[in-house]
Amino acid sequence: MDPASRRTGLWVAGFALVVVGGVLLFAWPWPGGGSPKLPRVIPEELFTAAELRLFRDFYLMQRVLSLLSLALSLSLAAVLGFTGLGARWASRLRGPWWQQVVTACFAFLAATSLVVLPIGWWLQLRATRAGLSAGGWRQWWLDQSLGLLTSWLFAVLPLLLLILAMRKLPRRWPLAAGGGAVVLVFLASYFSPLLIEPIFNDFRPLRDQTLVAEVQDLATSEQVAVSQVLVADASRRTTTLNAYVSGFGNTRRVVVYDNLLDGVPRREVLAVVAHELAHAKHSDQFWGTALLAGGAAIAMGLLPQLLRGWRNEPDARIVPRLLALSMVASLALSPIQNAVSRAMEARADQDAIRATSDPAGYEQMLLRLARTSRSDPAPPWLLQVWFGTHPSIVERIAIARDAE
């Protein structure tokens, strides 16, 4: 790497870090008047001993298998990216440099996916036996293939543009890469609801016009413009209950899982929807995207420092190193990303309870979600800090009880 690129990179990283700090000041849900002291809630008062035993029998092994899968994929990525093995293999590829990059990217992602496929199969088997997966093995294999394909599509374009910048702008490529990363992250967030979500689910308009009107009333009360209320055919994969709001501006829509409409009381359906609308009210998706874009720009600025020993011309040989670095960085930054996510989720819980004026219904919804997913109501602290995107069930129920 050209020494000048390292200096440029530090300027890019420094500027992006200041921007990320500013975004956090706006996006972080700072509590007014100090953090409220929530009532203490323990799992034993929410669930029976038999339920807790049933949950534990499921989630403990799922947790072990998931951590093992993460360790295996990271280990293989490290071997391919940091030992020179991946670069030596990529050097044997033929064709134009861009074609080699495309091939090397797919091969790396396929290898790190295949090494954990047996564990994924075991996880799916246990979920199926527990009644949490409804899709069957044909659907599971299709999802694995589609997941690999979409991962490759999301990785290969940034890689091609990054390596092109390295080749054409040896001194200033971090500047181009940082700006390009910001643009690509926002484009991906905007177009994902239109292009990626239909790959995995079919959508139809919600036919229950009474429920549509209630959802629109909730959206109006939370000052959120919604273009559509759709139903996703999630039941062909899972029994988990969920809804979400996706898109920006005129692409924003409320999406409800079809199994959420199957026998779930209306007050609980509206509680789930109100939570998702609260995210839209505070533009959580936009701010989350902005933080991700800023983080990507920081990564592009620091990349020349991480590639100081790279002496070869940027081509397919650098692909394993770049992908391995991205996986390690993603894991290392998870506590920061998830701390922001948990704070936003807690705020969405509070807003949803205010919007529905039904704390008891919100608590019943949370209990139902826990039972249908067999999740740990109070995960260990370290796992929650590193991997928890939401407050734990006991924390969320404490929020609901505090509003009563």
CSV table of C-alpha atoms in Angstrom, one decimal:
chain,number,residue,atom,x,y,z
A,1,MET,CA,0.0,0.0,0.0
A,2,ASP,CA,1.2,3.5,-0.9
A,3,PRO,CA,2.2,5.4,2.4
A,4,ALA,CA,0.2,8.4,1.2
A,5,SER,CA,-3.0,6.2,1.2
A,6,ARG,CA,-2.5,5.7,5.0
A,7,ARG,CA,-2.4,9.4,5.6
A,8,THR,CA,-5.5,9.9,3.5
A,9,GLY,CA,-7.2,7.0,5.3
A,10,LEU,CA,-6.5,8.6,8.7
A,11,TRP,CA,-8.2,11.8,7.6
A,12,VAL,CA,-11.2,9.9,6.3
A,13,ALA,CA,-11.5,7.8,9.5
A,14,GLY,CA,-11.2,10.9,11.7
A,15,PHE,CA,-13.9,12.8,9.8
A,16,ALA,CA,-16.2,9.8,9.7
A,17,LEU,CA,-15.7,9.3,13.4
A,18,VAL,CA,-16.8,12.9,14.1
A,19,VAL,CA,-19.9,12.4,11.9
A,20,VAL,CA,-20.7,9.1,13.7
A,21,GLY,CA,-20.4,10.9,17.1
A,22,GLY,CA,-22.8,13.5,15.8
A,23,VAL,CA,-25.3,10.9,14.6
A,24,LEU,CA,-25.2,9.2,18.0
A,25,LEU,CA,-26.1,12.4,19.7
A,26,PHE,CA,-29.2,12.6,17.6
A,27,ALA,CA,-30.0,8.9,17.3
A,28,TRP,CA,-29.4,7.7,20.9
A,29,PRO,CA,-32.6,7.7,22.9
A,30,TRP,CA,-31.4,9.8,25.8
A,31,PRO,CA,-33.8,9.5,28.7
A,32,GLY,CA,-35.3,12.7,30.0
A,33,GLY,CA,-34.8,13.4,33.7
A,34,GLY,CA,-32.4,10.5,34.2
A,35,SER,CA,-32.8,6.8,33.6
A,36,PRO,CA,-36.0,5.5,35.3
A,37,LYS,CA,-35.7,2.7,37.9
A,38,LEU,CA,-37.8,-0.2,36.4
A,39,PRO,CA,-39.6,-2.7,38.6
A,40,ARG,CA,-37.7,-6.0,39.2
A,41,VAL,CA,-39.0,-8.9,37.2
A,42,ILE,CA,-37.7,-12.4,37.3
A,43,PRO,CA,-38.5,-15.3,34.9
A,44,GLU,CA,-40.1,-17.5,37.7
A,45,GLU,CA,-43.0,-15.1,38.1
A,46,LEU,CA,-43.7,-15.0,34.4
A,47,PHE,CA,-43.5,-18.7,33.4
A,48,THR,CA,-44.1,-22.0,35.1
A,49,ALA,CA,-41.3,-24.3,36.1
A,50,ALA,CA,-42.3,-26.6,33.2
A,51,GLU,CA,-42.2,-23.8,30.7
A,52,LEU,CA,-38.8,-22.6,31.9
A,53,ARG,CA,-37.4,-26.1,31.7
A,54,LEU,CA,-38.9,-26.5,28.1
A,55,PHE,CA,-37.3,-23.2,27.1
A,56,ARG,CA,-33.9,-24.2,28.6
A,57,ASP,CA,-33.9,-27.6,26.9
A,58,PHE,CA,-34.2,-25.7,23.6
A,59,TYR,CA,-32.2,-22.5,23.9
A,60,LEU,CA,-29.1,-23.9,25.7
A,61,MET,CA,-28.1,-26.3,22.9
A,62,GLN,CA,-29.1,-23.7,20.2
A,63,ARG,CA,-26.8,-21.2,21.9
A,64,VAL,CA,-23.9,-23.7,22.0
A,65,LEU,CA,-24.4,-24.7,18.4
A,66,SER,CA,-24.6,-21.0,17.2
A,67,LEU,CA,-21.4,-20.1,19.0
A,68,LEU,CA,-19.7,-23.1,17.6
A,69,SER,CA,-20.9,-22.1,14.1
A,70,LEU,CA,-19.5,-18.6,14.6
A,71,ALA,CA,-16.2,-19.9,15.8
A,72,LEU,CA,-15.8,-22.3,12.9
A,73,SER,CA,-16.7,-19.7,10.2
A,74,LEU,CA,-14.3,-17.1,11.8
A,75,SER,CA,-11.5,-19.6,12.1
A,76,LEU,CA,-11.8,-20.6,8.4
A,77,ALA,CA,-12.0,-16.9,7.4
A,78,ALA,CA,-8.9,-16.2,9.4
A,79,VAL,CA,-7.0,-19.1,7.8
A,80,LEU,CA,-8.0,-18.0,4.3
A,81,GLY,CA,-7.5,-14.3,5.0
A,82,PHE,CA,-4.5,-14.0,7.3
A,83,THR,CA,-2.2,-17.0,6.5
A,84,GLY,CA,-1.7,-16.4,2.7
A,85,LEU,CA,-3.6,-19.6,1.9
A,86,GLY,CA,-6.5,-17.8,0.3
A,87,ALA,CA,-4.2,-15.4,-1.6
A,88,ARG,CA,-2.2,-18.3,-3.0
A,89,TRP,CA,-5.4,-20.0,-4.2
A,90,ALA,CA,-6.7,-16.8,-5.7
A,91,SER,CA,-3.4,-16.3,-7.6
A,92,ARG,CA,-4.3,-19.4,-9.7
A,93,LEU,CA,-7.5,-17.8,-11.0
A,94,ARG,CA,-7.5,-16.9,-14.7
A,95,GLY,CA,-9.2,-14.1,-16.6
A,96,PRO,CA,-9.5,-10.3,-16.1
A,97,TRP,CA,-8.9,-9.1,-12.6
A,98,TRP,CA,-12.6,-8.2,-12.0
A,99,GLN,CA,-13.6,-11.8,-13.1
A,100,GLN,CA,-11.1,-13.2,-10.6
A,101,VAL,CA,-12.5,-11.0,-7.8
A,102,VAL,CA,-16.0,-12.2,-8.6
A,103,THR,CA,-14.9,-15.8,-8.4
A,104,ALA,CA,-12.8,-15.4,-5.3
A,105,CYS,CA,-15.6,-13.6,-3.4
A,106,PHE,CA,-18.1,-16.4,-4.2
A,107,ALA,CA,-15.6,-19.1,-3.3
A,108,PHE,CA,-14.7,-17.5,0.1
A,109,LEU,CA,-18.4,-17.0,1.1
A,110,ALA,CA,-19.3,-20.6,-0.1
A,111,ALA,CA,-16.4,-22.1,1.9
A,112,THR,CA,-17.3,-20.2,5.1
A,113,SER,CA,-21.0,-21.2,4.6
A,114,LEU,CA,-20.3,-24.9,3.8
A,115,VAL,CA,-18.0,-25.4,6.9
A,116,VAL,CA,-21.0,-24.6,9.2
A,117,LEU,CA,-23.7,-26.2,7.1
A,118,PRO,CA,-23.8,-29.4,9.3
A,119,ILE,CA,-24.3,-27.2,12.4
A,120,GLY,CA,-27.0,-25.2,10.5
A,121,TRP,CA,-28.7,-28.5,9.7
A,122,TRP,CA,-28.6,-29.5,13.4
A,123,LEU,CA,-30.0,-26.2,14.4
A,124,GLN,CA,-32.8,-26.6,11.9
A,125,LEU,CA,-33.5,-30.2,13.0
A,126,ARG,CA,-33.9,-29.1,16.6
A,127,ALA,CA,-36.1,-26.1,15.6
A,128,THR,CA,-38.3,-28.4,13.5
A,129,ARG,CA,-38.6,-31.0,16.3
A,130,ALA,CA,-39.5,-28.1,18.7
A,131,GLY,CA,-42.3,-27.0,16.3
A,132,LEU,CA,-40.6,-23.7,15.6
A,133,SER,CA,-39.8,-24.3,12.0
A,134,ALA,CA,-42.6,-25.1,9.5
A,135,GLY,CA,-40.9,-25.0,6.1
A,136,GLY,CA,-39.5,-28.4,5.7
A,137,TRP,CA,-36.1,-29.4,4.4
A,138,ARG,CA,-36.7,-28.3,0.8
A,139,GLN,CA,-37.5,-24.8,2.0
A,140,TRP,CA,-34.4,-24.9,4.2
A,141,TRP,CA,-32.0,-25.8,1.4
A,142,LEU,CA,-33.6,-23.2,-0.8
A,143,ASP,CA,-33.1,-20.6,1.9
A,144,GLN,CA,-29.4,-21.6,2.4
A,145,SER,CA,-28.9,-21.2,-1.4
A,146,LEU,CA,-30.7,-17.9,-1.5
A,147,GLY,CA,-28.8,-16.6,1.5
A,148,LEU,CA,-25.4,-17.4,0.0
A,149,LEU,CA,-26.5,-15.8,-3.3
A,150,THR,CA,-27.7,-12.6,-1.6
A,151,SER,CA,-24.6,-12.4,0.6
A,152,TRP,CA,-22.4,-12.7,-2.5
A,153,LEU,CA,-24.4,-10.0,-4.4
A,154,PHE,CA,-24.1,-7.6,-1.4
A,155,ALA,CA,-20.3,-8.3,-1.1
A,156,VAL,CA,-19.1,-8.5,-4.7
A,157,LEU,CA,-20.1,-5.0,-5.9
A,158,PRO,CA,-18.4,-3.2,-3.0
A,159,LEU,CA,-15.3,-5.4,-3.4
A,160,LEU,CA,-15.1,-4.6,-7.1
A,161,LEU,CA,-15.4,-0.9,-6.5
A,162,LEU,CA,-12.9,-0.9,-3.7
A,163,ILE,CA,-10.3,-2.8,-5.6
A,164,LEU,CA,-10.9,-0.6,-8.7
A,165,ALA,CA,-10.3,2.5,-6.5
A,166,MET,CA,-7.1,0.9,-5.1
A,167,ARG,CA,-5.8,0.3,-8.6
A,168,LYS,CA,-6.8,3.6,-10.1
A,169,LEU,CA,-6.2,5.9,-7.1
A,170,PRO,CA,-3.2,4.4,-5.1
A,171,ARG,CA,-2.8,7.6,-3.0
A,172,ARG,CA,-6.4,8.7,-2.5
A,173,TRP,CA,-8.4,5.5,-2.7
A,174,PRO,CA,-9.6,5.6,1.0
A,175,LEU,CA,-11.4,8.9,0.2
A,176,ALA,CA,-13.2,7.3,-2.8
A,177,ALA,CA,-13.9,4.1,-0.8
A,178,GLY,CA,-15.2,5.9,2.2
A,179,GLY,CA,-17.6,8.0,0.1
A,180,GLY,CA,-18.7,5.0,-1.9
A,181,ALA,CA,-19.3,2.9,1.2
A,182,VAL,CA,-21.7,5.6,2.5
A,183,VAL,CA,-23.6,5.7,-0.8
A,184,LEU,CA,-23.8,1.9,-1.1
A,185,VAL,CA,-25.1,1.4,2.5
A,186,PHE,CA,-27.9,3.9,1.9
A,187,LEU,CA,-28.8,2.4,-1.5
A,188,ALA,CA,-28.9,-1.1,0.0
A,189,SER,CA,-31.2,0.0,2.9
A,190,TYR,CA,-33.5,1.9,0.5
A,191,PHE,CA,-33.9,-0.8,-2.1
A,192,SER,CA,-33.8,-3.9,0.1
A,193,PRO,CA,-37.5,-3.9,0.7
A,194,LEU,CA,-38.2,-3.7,-3.0
A,195,LEU,CA,-35.5,-6.2,-4.3
A,196,ILE,CA,-34.4,-8.5,-1.5
A,197,GLU,CA,-37.4,-9.2,0.7
A,198,PRO,CA,-39.5,-10.6,-2.2
A,199,ILE,CA,-36.7,-13.2,-2.7
A,200,PHE,CA,-37.6,-14.8,0.6
A,201,ASN,CA,-41.3,-14.1,1.1
A,202,ASP,CA,-44.4,-13.5,-0.9
A,203,PHE,CA,-46.5,-10.5,0.1
A,204,ARG,CA,-50.1,-9.6,-0.3
A,205,PRO,CA,-52.3,-6.7,0.9
A,206,LEU,CA,-53.9,-7.3,4.3
A,207,ARG,CA,-57.5,-8.1,3.5
A,208,ASP,CA,-59.0,-7.4,7.0
A,209,GLN,CA,-60.0,-3.8,6.4
A,210,THR,CA,-60.9,-3.2,10.0
A,211,LEU,CA,-57.3,-4.1,11.0
A,212,VAL,CA,-55.9,-2.0,8.2
A,213,ALA,CA,-57.9,1.0,9.5
A,214,GLU,CA,-56.6,0.3,13.1
A,215,VAL,CA,-53.0,0.1,11.8
A,216,GLN,CA,-53.4,3.3,9.9
A,217,ASP,CA,-54.9,5.0,13.0
A,218,LEU,CA,-51.9,3.8,15.0
A,219,ALA,CA,-49.6,5.2,12.3
A,220,THR,CA,-51.4,8.5,12.3
A,221,SER,CA,-51.2,8.7,16.1
A,222,GLU,CA,-47.4,8.1,15.9
A,223,GLN,CA,-47.1,10.5,12.9
A,224,VAL,CA,-45.9,7.9,10.5
A,225,ALA,CA,-46.8,7.8,6.8
A,226,VAL,CA,-47.4,4.3,5.7
A,227,SER,CA,-48.0,3.4,2.0
A,228,GLN,CA,-49.1,-0.2,2.4
A,229,VAL,CA,-50.1,-2.8,5.0
A,230,LEU,CA,-48.9,-6.2,3.8
A,231,VAL,CA,-48.9,-9.8,4.9
A,232,ALA,CA,-45.8,-11.9,4.5
A,233,ASP,CA,-46.2,-15.7,4.1
A,234,ALA,CA,-43.7,-16.3,7.0
A,235,SER,CA,-45.7,-19.4,8.2
A,236,ARG,CA,-44.1,-21.5,5.4
A,237,ARG,CA,-40.8,-21.1,7.3
A,238,THR,CA,-41.5,-20.4,11.0
A,239,THR,CA,-44.0,-20.3,13.8
A,240,THR,CA,-42.4,-17.2,15.3
A,241,LEU,CA,-44.7,-14.2,15.4
A,242,ASN,CA,-43.5,-10.8,14.1
A,243,ALA,CA,-44.1,-7.7,12.1
A,244,TYR,CA,-41.9,-4.9,10.9
A,245,VAL,CA,-41.8,-1.6,9.1
A,246,SER,CA,-39.4,-1.3,6.2
A,247,GLY,CA,-38.4,1.3,3.6
A,248,PHE,CA,-38.1,5.1,3.6
A,249,GLY,CA,-40.5,7.7,2.3
A,250,ASN,CA,-42.9,6.3,-0.3
A,251,THR,CA,-41.5,2.8,0.1
A,252,ARG,CA,-42.4,2.5,3.8
A,253,ARG,CA,-44.8,-0.3,4.5
A,254,VAL,CA,-46.0,-2.3,7.5
A,255,VAL,CA,-45.5,-6.0,7.0
A,256,VAL,CA,-47.3,-8.5,9.3
A,257,TYR,CA,-46.4,-12.1,9.5
A,258,ASP,CA,-49.4,-14.2,8.5
A,259,ASN,CA,-49.1,-16.4,11.6
A,260,LEU,CA,-49.5,-13.3,13.7
A,261,LEU,CA,-53.0,-13.0,12.3
A,262,ASP,CA,-53.8,-16.7,13.2
A,263,GLY,CA,-55.5,-16.8,16.5
A,264,VAL,CA,-53.6,-14.0,18.2
A,265,PRO,CA,-55.8,-11.5,20.0
A,266,ARG,CA,-56.2,-8.2,18.2
A,267,ARG,CA,-54.8,-6.1,21.1
A,268,GLU,CA,-51.5,-8.1,20.8
A,269,VAL,CA,-51.3,-7.8,17.1
A,270,LEU,CA,-51.7,-4.0,17.5
A,271,ALA,CA,-49.0,-4.0,20.2
A,272,VAL,CA,-46.5,-5.6,17.8
A,273,VAL,CA,-47.4,-3.2,15.0
A,274,ALA,CA,-47.3,-0.2,17.4
A,275,HIS,CA,-43.7,-1.2,18.4
A,276,GLU,CA,-42.6,-1.3,14.8
A,277,LEU,CA,-44.3,2.0,14.0
A,278,ALA,CA,-42.4,3.6,16.9
A,279,HIS,CA,-39.2,2.7,15.2
A,280,ALA,CA,-40.5,4.5,12.1
A,281,LYS,CA,-41.6,7.5,14.2
A,282,HIS,CA,-38.1,8.1,15.4
A,283,SER,CA,-36.5,7.2,12.0
A,284,ASP,CA,-34.6,4.4,13.7
A,285,GLN,CA,-33.9,2.6,10.4
A,286,PHE,CA,-32.5,5.8,8.9
A,287,TRP,CA,-30.3,6.5,11.9
A,288,GLY,CA,-29.2,2.9,12.1
A,289,THR,CA,-28.3,3.1,8.4
A,290,ALA,CA,-26.4,6.3,9.0
A,291,LEU,CA,-24.4,4.7,11.8
A,292,LEU,CA,-23.7,1.7,9.6
A,293,ALA,CA,-22.6,4.0,6.8
A,294,GLY,CA,-20.4,6.0,9.1
A,295,GLY,CA,-18.9,2.8,10.4
A,296,ALA,CA,-18.2,1.6,6.9
A,297,ALA,CA,-16.4,4.9,6.1
A,298,ILE,CA,-14.3,4.6,9.3
A,299,ALA,CA,-13.4,1.0,8.2
A,300,MET,CA,-12.3,2.3,4.8
A,301,GLY,CA,-10.2,4.9,6.4
A,302,LEU,CA,-8.5,2.4,8.7
A,303,LEU,CA,-8.1,-0.2,6.0
A,304,PRO,CA,-4.7,1.1,4.7
A,305,GLN,CA,-3.3,0.6,8.2
A,306,LEU,CA,-4.5,-2.9,8.3
A,307,LEU,CA,-3.0,-3.6,4.9
A,308,ARG,CA,0.4,-2.1,5.6
A,309,GLY,CA,2.2,-5.3,4.7
A,310,TRP,CA,0.4,-5.8,1.4
A,311,ARG,CA,3.0,-5.5,-1.4
A,312,ASN,CA,1.1,-7.0,-4.3
A,313,GLU,CA,-1.1,-5.1,-6.8
A,314,PRO,CA,-4.7,-5.1,-5.6
A,315,ASP,CA,-6.5,-8.0,-7.3
A,316,ALA,CA,-8.3,-11.2,-6.4
A,317,ARG,CA,-5.5,-12.2,-4.0
A,318,ILE,CA,-6.6,-9.5,-1.6
A,319,VAL,CA,-10.2,-10.6,-1.5
A,320,PRO,CA,-9.8,-13.2,1.3
A,321,ARG,CA,-8.0,-10.7,3.5
A,322,LEU,CA,-10.7,-8.1,3.0
A,323,LEU,CA,-13.6,-10.5,3.7
A,324,ALA,CA,-11.8,-11.9,6.7
A,325,LEU,CA,-11.3,-8.4,8.1
A,326,SER,CA,-14.9,-7.5,7.6
A,327,MET,CA,-16.0,-10.6,9.5
A,328,VAL,CA,-13.7,-9.9,12.4
A,329,ALA,CA,-14.7,-6.2,12.5
A,330,SER,CA,-18.4,-7.0,12.5
A,331,LEU,CA,-17.9,-9.3,15.5
A,332,ALA,CA,-15.7,-6.8,17.4
A,333,LEU,CA,-18.1,-3.9,16.9
A,334,SER,CA,-21.2,-5.9,17.8
A,335,PRO,CA,-21.4,-4.6,21.4
A,336,ILE,CA,-21.5,-1.0,20.2
A,337,GLN,CA,-24.0,-1.7,17.5
A,338,ASN,CA,-26.2,-3.8,19.7
A,339,ALA,CA,-26.1,-1.3,22.6
A,340,VAL,CA,-27.6,1.3,20.2
A,341,SER,CA,-30.2,-1.3,19.0
A,342,ARG,CA,-31.3,-2.2,22.5
A,343,ALA,CA,-31.7,1.5,23.5
A,344,MET,CA,-33.9,2.0,20.4
A,345,GLU,CA,-35.9,-1.1,21.1
A,346,ALA,CA,-36.6,0.0,24.7
A,347,ARG,CA,-37.8,3.4,23.4
A,348,ALA,CA,-40.0,1.7,20.9
A,349,ASP,CA,-41.5,-0.4,23.7
A,350,GLN,CA,-42.3,2.7,25.7
A,351,ASP,CA,-43.8,4.5,22.7
A,352,ALA,CA,-45.9,1.5,21.7
A,353,ILE,CA,-47.4,1.2,25.2
A,354,ARG,CA,-48.3,4.9,25.1
A,355,ALA,CA,-49.8,4.6,21.6
A,356,THR,CA,-52.0,1.6,22.5
A,357,SER,CA,-52.7,2.7,26.1
A,358,ASP,CA,-52.6,-1.0,27.0
A,359,PRO,CA,-49.6,-2.1,29.1
A,360,ALA,CA,-51.3,-5.3,30.1
A,361,GLY,CA,-51.9,-6.3,26.5
A,362,TYR,CA,-48.3,-5.4,25.7
A,363,GLU,CA,-47.1,-7.7,28.4
A,364,GLN,CA,-49.3,-10.5,27.1
A,365,MET,CA,-47.8,-10.0,23.7
A,366,LEU,CA,-44.3,-10.3,25.0
A,367,LEU,CA,-45.1,-13.5,26.9
A,368,ARG,CA,-46.6,-14.9,23.8
A,369,LEU,CA,-43.5,-14.1,21.8
A,370,ALA,CA,-41.3,-15.7,24.4
A,371,ARG,CA,-43.4,-18.9,24.4
A,372,THR,CA,-43.5,-19.2,20.6
A,373,SER,CA,-39.8,-18.7,20.3
A,374,ARG,CA,-38.6,-20.5,23.4
A,375,SER,CA,-36.1,-17.8,24.0
A,376,ASP,CA,-34.1,-17.2,27.2
A,377,PRO,CA,-36.1,-14.7,29.2
A,378,ALA,CA,-32.9,-13.5,31.0
A,379,PRO,CA,-29.7,-14.3,29.0
A,380,PRO,CA,-26.3,-14.1,30.6
A,381,TRP,CA,-24.9,-10.6,30.7
A,382,LEU,CA,-21.9,-11.1,28.4
A,383,LEU,CA,-24.0,-12.8,25.7
A,384,GLN,CA,-26.6,-10.0,26.0
A,385,VAL,CA,-24.0,-7.3,25.6
A,386,TRP,CA,-22.4,-9.0,22.6
A,387,PHE,CA,-25.3,-10.4,20.7
A,388,GLY,CA,-28.5,-9.0,22.2
A,389,THR,CA,-30.3,-6.7,19.7
A,390,HIS,CA,-33.3,-6.3,22.1
A,391,PRO,CA,-33.7,-5.9,25.8
A,392,SER,CA,-34.4,-9.3,27.4
A,393,ILE,CA,-38.0,-10.4,27.9
A,394,VAL,CA,-37.8,-9.6,31.7
A,395,GLU,CA,-36.5,-6.1,30.9
A,396,ARG,CA,-39.2,-5.5,28.3
A,397,ILE,CA,-41.9,-6.6,30.7
A,398,ALA,CA,-40.5,-4.4,33.4
A,399,ILE,CA,-41.0,-1.5,30.9
A,400,ALA,CA,-44.6,-2.5,30.4
A,401,ARG,CA,-45.3,-2.8,34.1
A,402,ASP,CA,-43.6,0.6,34.8
A,403,ALA,CA,-46.2,2.2,32.5
A,404,GLU,CA,-49.2,0.7,34.4
